[in-house]
Short mmCIF file of C-alpha atoms in Angstrom, two decimals:
data_model
loop_
_atom_site.label_atom_id
_atom_site.label_comp_id
_atom_site.label_asym_id
_atom_site.label_seq_id
_atom_site.Cartn_x
_atom_site.Cartn_y
_atom_site.Cartn_z
CA MET X 1 -2.22 -22.28 -4.61
CA VAL X 2 -4.80 -20.27 -2.67
CA SER X 3 -6.07 -21.15 0.78
CA LYS X 4 -9.04 -19.26 2.21
CA ASN X 5 -9.96 -18.53 5.77
CA PRO X 6 -13.77 -18.41 6.21
CA HIS X 7 -13.34 -16.22 9.28
CA SER X 8 -11.42 -13.47 7.45
CA LYS X 9 -12.96 -10.00 7.24
CA TYR X 10 -10.52 -8.57 4.68
CA ARG X 11 -8.72 -9.98 1.65
CA LEU X 12 -5.13 -8.73 1.27
CA LEU X 13 -3.28 -9.17 -2.02
CA VAL X 14 0.51 -8.74 -1.80
CA ILE X 15 2.09 -8.03 -5.18
CA MET X 16 5.68 -9.24 -5.09
CA ASP X 17 8.89 -9.46 -7.02
CA GLU X 18 12.08 -10.93 -5.57
CA SER X 19 13.25 -7.80 -3.77
CA LYS X 20 13.81 -6.98 -0.12
CA ALA X 21 11.05 -4.36 -0.36
CA SER X 22 8.55 -7.03 -1.41
CA GLU X 23 9.46 -9.28 1.51
CA ILE X 24 8.97 -6.39 3.92
CA ALA X 25 5.63 -5.65 2.23
CA LEU X 26 4.63 -9.25 2.98
CA LYS X 27 5.70 -8.89 6.62
CA ASN X 28 3.61 -5.73 6.93
CA ALA X 29 0.65 -7.45 5.29
CA VAL X 30 0.91 -10.31 7.79
CA GLN X 31 0.92 -7.96 10.77
CA LEU X 32 -1.97 -5.95 9.34
CA ALA X 33 -3.96 -9.12 8.62
CA LYS X 34 -3.45 -10.36 12.18
CA THR X 35 -4.76 -7.05 13.52
CA ILE X 36 -7.84 -6.62 11.30
CA LYS X 37 -8.63 -10.31 10.68
CA GLY X 38 -7.47 -10.53 7.10
CA HIS X 39 -6.52 -13.30 4.70
CA ILE X 40 -3.35 -12.94 2.60
CA GLU X 41 -2.54 -14.00 -0.93
CA VAL X 42 0.86 -13.41 -2.53
CA PHE X 43 0.81 -12.70 -6.26
CA HIS X 44 4.03 -12.82 -8.28
CA ILE X 45 3.91 -11.70 -11.91
CA LYS X 46 6.60 -11.47 -14.58
CA ALA X 47 6.58 -10.13 -18.12
CA PRO X 48 7.92 -12.74 -20.58
CA THR X 49 10.47 -10.19 -21.82
CA ASP X 50 12.02 -10.17 -18.34
CA VAL X 51 12.62 -13.91 -18.58
CA VAL X 52 13.10 -14.81 -22.23
CA LYS X 53 16.23 -13.69 -24.08
CA SER X 54 15.94 -16.01 -27.08
CA GLU X 55 13.70 -15.47 -30.12
CA ASN X 56 13.25 -19.22 -30.59
CA GLN X 57 9.68 -20.08 -29.54
CA LEU X 58 10.47 -23.57 -28.27
CA SER X 59 13.44 -22.29 -26.28
CA ALA X 60 11.35 -19.42 -24.93
CA MET X 61 8.62 -21.78 -23.67
CA ARG X 62 11.25 -23.95 -22.01
CA VAL X 63 12.78 -20.93 -20.26
CA ILE X 64 9.39 -19.67 -19.05
CA HIS X 65 8.48 -23.12 -17.74
CA GLU X 66 11.78 -23.39 -15.85
CA ASP X 67 11.47 -19.86 -14.46
CA ASN X 68 7.90 -20.58 -13.35
CA ARG X 69 9.02 -23.73 -11.55
CA ASN X 70 11.92 -21.99 -9.81
CA THR X 71 9.81 -18.99 -8.82
CA ILE X 72 7.02 -21.18 -7.44
CA ALA X 73 9.59 -23.05 -5.36
CA LYS X 74 10.89 -19.76 -3.92
CA LEU X 75 7.34 -18.58 -3.22
CA GLN X 76 6.50 -21.85 -1.48
CA GLN X 77 9.58 -21.55 0.72
CA LEU X 78 8.89 -17.90 1.61
CA VAL X 79 5.18 -18.44 2.23
CA SER X 80 5.69 -21.61 4.26
CA LYS X 81 8.37 -20.00 6.42
CA THR X 82 6.31 -16.86 7.00
CA SER X 83 3.09 -18.76 7.60
CA GLU X 84 4.69 -21.12 10.11
CA HIS X 85 6.51 -18.33 11.96
CA GLU X 86 3.48 -16.01 12.16
CA GLY X 87 0.73 -18.61 12.49
CA VAL X 88 -1.31 -17.27 9.56
CA SER X 89 -2.66 -18.83 6.36
CA ILE X 90 -1.11 -17.41 3.17
CA GLY X 91 -2.05 -18.31 -0.38
CA TYR X 92 0.19 -17.71 -3.40
CA HIS X 93 -0.04 -17.50 -7.16
CA MET X 94 2.46 -17.03 -9.99
CA ALA X 95 1.81 -15.77 -13.53
CA HIS X 96 3.64 -14.71 -16.69
CA GLY X 97 2.18 -12.28 -19.19
CA ASN X 98 1.42 -8.65 -19.89
CA VAL X 99 1.82 -7.15 -16.43
CA LYS X 100 -1.14 -4.79 -16.44
CA SER X 101 -3.56 -7.18 -18.15
CA VAL X 102 -2.69 -10.13 -15.92
CA LEU X 103 -2.78 -7.95 -12.82
CA GLN X 104 -6.13 -6.45 -13.75
CA ASN X 105 -7.65 -9.88 -14.42
CA HIS X 106 -6.32 -11.32 -11.17
CA ILE X 107 -7.61 -8.40 -9.11
CA ALA X 108 -11.04 -8.78 -10.74
CA LYS X 109 -10.99 -12.48 -9.87
CA VAL X 110 -9.93 -12.31 -6.21
CA GLN X 111 -11.44 -8.86 -5.44
CA PRO X 112 -9.04 -7.84 -2.65
CA ASN X 113 -9.96 -5.21 -0.09
CA ILE X 114 -6.34 -4.12 0.27
CA ILE X 115 -3.48 -4.39 -2.22
CA VAL X 116 -0.02 -4.29 -0.63
CA LEU X 117 3.21 -3.43 -2.45
CA GLY X 118 6.72 -2.41 -1.54
CA LYS X 119 8.92 0.48 -2.62
CA LYS X 120 12.58 1.44 -2.52
CA LYS X 121 13.88 4.77 -1.28
CA SER X 122 14.75 6.02 -4.72
CA LYS X 123 11.50 5.19 -6.50
CA LEU X 124 7.79 5.27 -5.92
CA ILE X 125 7.77 1.53 -6.46
CA ASN X 126 10.55 -0.86 -7.24
CA PHE X 127 9.13 -3.54 -9.46
CA LEU X 128 7.37 -4.26 -12.76
CA ALA X 129 6.94 -0.69 -14.06
CA ASP X 130 7.19 2.82 -12.67
CA ASP X 131 3.57 3.55 -13.58
CA ILE X 132 2.04 0.48 -11.90
CA ILE X 133 0.76 2.47 -8.92
CA GLU X 134 -1.04 4.91 -11.23
CA PHE X 135 -2.51 1.94 -13.08
CA LEU X 136 -3.80 0.43 -9.84
CA LEU X 137 -5.31 3.75 -8.76
CA ASP X 138 -7.10 4.09 -12.09
CA GLU X 139 -8.20 0.50 -12.62
CA CYS X 140 -9.06 -1.04 -9.25
CA ASN X 141 -11.33 -0.18 -6.36
CA ALA X 142 -9.23 -1.71 -3.60
CA ASN X 143 -7.41 0.24 -0.92
CA ILE X 144 -3.65 0.30 -1.60
CA LEU X 145 -0.95 0.04 1.07
CA ILE X 146 2.51 1.16 -0.08
CA VAL X 147 5.31 0.06 2.25
CA GLY X 148 8.88 1.38 2.40
CA GLU X 149 11.71 -1.11 2.74
CA ASP X 150 13.10 0.56 5.89
CA HIS X 151 9.88 0.36 7.90
CA LYS X 152 9.30 -2.99 9.57
CA PHE X 153 6.28 -3.06 11.84
CA HIS X 154 6.43 -5.55 14.68
CA THR X 155 2.69 -5.11 15.03
CA TYR X 156 -0.18 -2.93 13.85
CA GLU X 157 -1.61 -2.93 17.34
CA ASP X 158 -1.44 0.38 19.23
CA ILE X 159 -0.35 2.03 16.02
CA SER X 160 -0.06 5.80 15.57
CA LEU X 161 -2.42 6.75 12.74
CA GLY X 162 -2.18 9.89 10.62
CA VAL X 163 -4.87 11.04 8.19
CA TYR X 164 -4.65 13.62 5.40
CA GLY X 165 -7.55 16.03 5.73
CA ASN X 166 -9.56 17.38 8.63
CA LYS X 167 -11.94 14.47 9.14
CA LEU X 168 -12.41 10.78 8.50
CA ALA X 169 -13.96 10.12 5.12
CA ASP X 170 -16.32 7.26 4.34
CA ASN X 171 -13.75 5.58 2.09
CA GLY X 172 -11.58 3.22 4.10
CA LEU X 173 -13.41 4.17 7.29
CA GLU X 174 -14.05 0.56 8.30
CA ILE X 175 -10.35 -0.31 8.12
CA ILE X 176 -9.39 2.76 10.14
CA ASN X 177 -12.08 1.99 12.72
CA ASP X 178 -10.77 -1.57 13.07
CA LEU X 179 -7.24 -0.21 13.59
CA LYS X 180 -8.55 2.35 16.09
CA LYS X 181 -9.96 -0.47 18.20
CA GLN X 182 -6.43 -1.77 18.66
CA THR X 183 -4.76 1.50 19.66
CA THR X 184 -4.80 3.88 22.59
CA LYS X 185 -3.25 6.71 20.57
CA PRO X 186 -5.32 9.56 19.11
CA ILE X 187 -5.63 9.96 15.36
CA LYS X 188 -3.60 12.84 13.95
CA PHE X 189 -5.10 14.92 11.14
CA PHE X 190 -2.77 16.76 8.75
CA SER X 191 -4.30 19.27 6.35
CA VAL X 192 -3.28 22.14 4.09
CA ARG X 193 -5.47 25.23 3.73
CA GLY X 194 -5.33 28.56 1.97
CA SER X 195 -4.80 31.68 4.04
CA ASP X 196 -8.38 32.78 3.34
CA GLU X 197 -9.99 29.58 4.64
CA ASN X 198 -11.80 29.53 7.95
CA SER X 199 -9.70 27.63 10.49
CA GLU X 200 -12.87 26.51 12.24
CA ASN X 201 -13.66 24.34 9.24
CA GLN X 202 -10.33 22.56 9.68
CA LYS X 203 -11.18 20.99 13.01
CA SER X 204 -11.35 17.23 13.32
CA SER X 205 -14.74 15.62 13.75
CA SER X 206 -13.31 13.44 16.51
CA GLU X 207 -12.72 14.69 20.04
CA GLU X 208 -9.95 12.14 20.54
CA ALA X 209 -7.75 13.58 17.81
CA VAL X 210 -4.94 16.03 17.18
CA SER X 211 -4.96 18.40 14.20
CA TYR X 212 -2.04 19.98 12.33
CA VAL X 213 -2.95 22.61 9.74
CA PHE X 214 -0.40 23.95 7.26
CA SER X 215 -0.78 27.07 5.18
CA GLU X 216 -0.77 26.67 1.43
CA GLY X 217 2.59 27.42 -0.16
CA LEU X 218 5.80 26.11 -1.67
CA ASN X 219 6.90 24.28 1.48
CA ALA X 220 3.49 23.10 2.68
CA PHE X 221 4.14 19.41 2.10
CA ASP X 222 7.71 19.65 3.34
CA GLY X 223 6.30 20.91 6.62
CA LEU X 224 3.57 18.30 6.64
CA ALA X 225 6.01 15.45 6.00
CA SER X 226 8.34 16.80 8.68
CA TYR X 227 5.57 16.86 11.28
CA VAL X 228 4.41 13.37 10.31
CA SER X 229 7.93 12.21 11.15
CA LYS X 230 8.25 14.31 14.33
CA THR X 231 4.95 13.01 15.69
CA ASN X 232 6.08 9.38 15.18
CA THR X 233 3.16 8.64 12.89
CA GLN X 234 3.47 5.02 11.71
CA LEU X 235 0.75 4.76 9.08
CA PHE X 236 -0.50 7.65 6.96
CA CYS X 237 -3.95 7.40 5.36
CA ILE X 238 -5.11 9.47 2.40
CA GLU X 239 -8.08 9.31 0.05
CA LYS X 240 -7.37 8.62 -3.60
CA LYS X 241 -9.80 11.31 -4.74
CA GLN X 242 -8.60 14.69 -3.54
CA PRO X 243 -10.12 18.10 -4.32
CA ARG X 244 -8.19 19.65 -7.19
CA GLY X 245 -6.39 22.89 -6.50
CA THR X 246 -5.59 22.05 -2.88
CA ILE X 247 -2.09 23.43 -3.30
CA SER X 248 -0.96 25.66 -6.16
CA PRO X 249 2.12 27.61 -5.01
CA LEU X 250 3.34 28.11 -8.57
CA GLY X 251 -0.08 28.68 -10.07
CA ASN X 252 -0.38 25.02 -11.09
CA THR X 253 -2.94 22.56 -9.80
CA GLU X 254 -1.09 19.91 -7.82
CA ASP X 255 -2.20 16.55 -6.48
CA PRO X 256 -1.86 16.04 -2.69
CA LEU X 257 -1.69 12.27 -3.20
CA LYS X 258 1.42 12.51 -5.37
CA HIS X 259 3.05 14.89 -2.91
CA VAL X 260 2.38 12.55 0.01
CA LEU X 261 3.75 9.53 -1.82
CA ARG X 262 6.88 11.43 -2.79
CA LYS X 263 7.55 13.10 0.55
CA LEU X 264 6.71 10.42 3.13
CA ASP X 265 8.91 7.43 3.89
CA ILE X 266 6.42 5.58 6.10
CA PRO X 267 3.66 3.19 4.94
CA VAL X 268 0.84 5.01 3.17
CA LEU X 269 -2.69 3.61 2.91
CA ILE X 270 -4.50 5.01 -0.13
CA MET X 271 -8.23 4.73 0.48
CA GLN X 272 -10.53 4.29 -2.50
#
């Protein structure tokens, strides 16, 4: 079931399993949608191997049918409760099949602007497969919001925004600008530079901003993550495509995006 709001500016797709992290991801998506005028759809997907334990085809079909019915009932209850409590329209859809193929096809069909998913403390993500986030980064053009299970926003209004880099990039700029309209707090820019780089080039392009620049080295992202926490940043934004070789303390080319996802425990918006 999918209900559309003709007045929505953004389409948010929440990928869910039955975990606490997924429910918190939905709550975050609702608050974000209310702030930036978005429409929400919940998408629940299961691999048949997660449901079927029998090799008998008839028995397997019966089990999948029963699981689909039970899962749809749970989705209906969750969506109805959330929709009624928050006063927002939420669509939902359930599917069984090869996770990546089904997910790719569904994303191509609904063309979301933002994909929202939850994560546990111990893993990058907590459902389907450990490489699903890499798959989404490679195969879809939507922005991706990854939400930790311990961070429950009451609202995205007057939010404290942090951005990786020294300026706002074109990718995801519209979303950030819409969030900026709802906050009185300056954007904080966090960047890492080599000791031979000109600090003047690290300045933010916005006068209403605060910049934190960290020298390249082994503990660069530890320091960055620490300051993100100390400055009470609530949402950290980073472009998917980062210049290679940004940090190479051990002589290896390292990816800032992977460092940020590993180090930070607040919601991260990956901008395409």
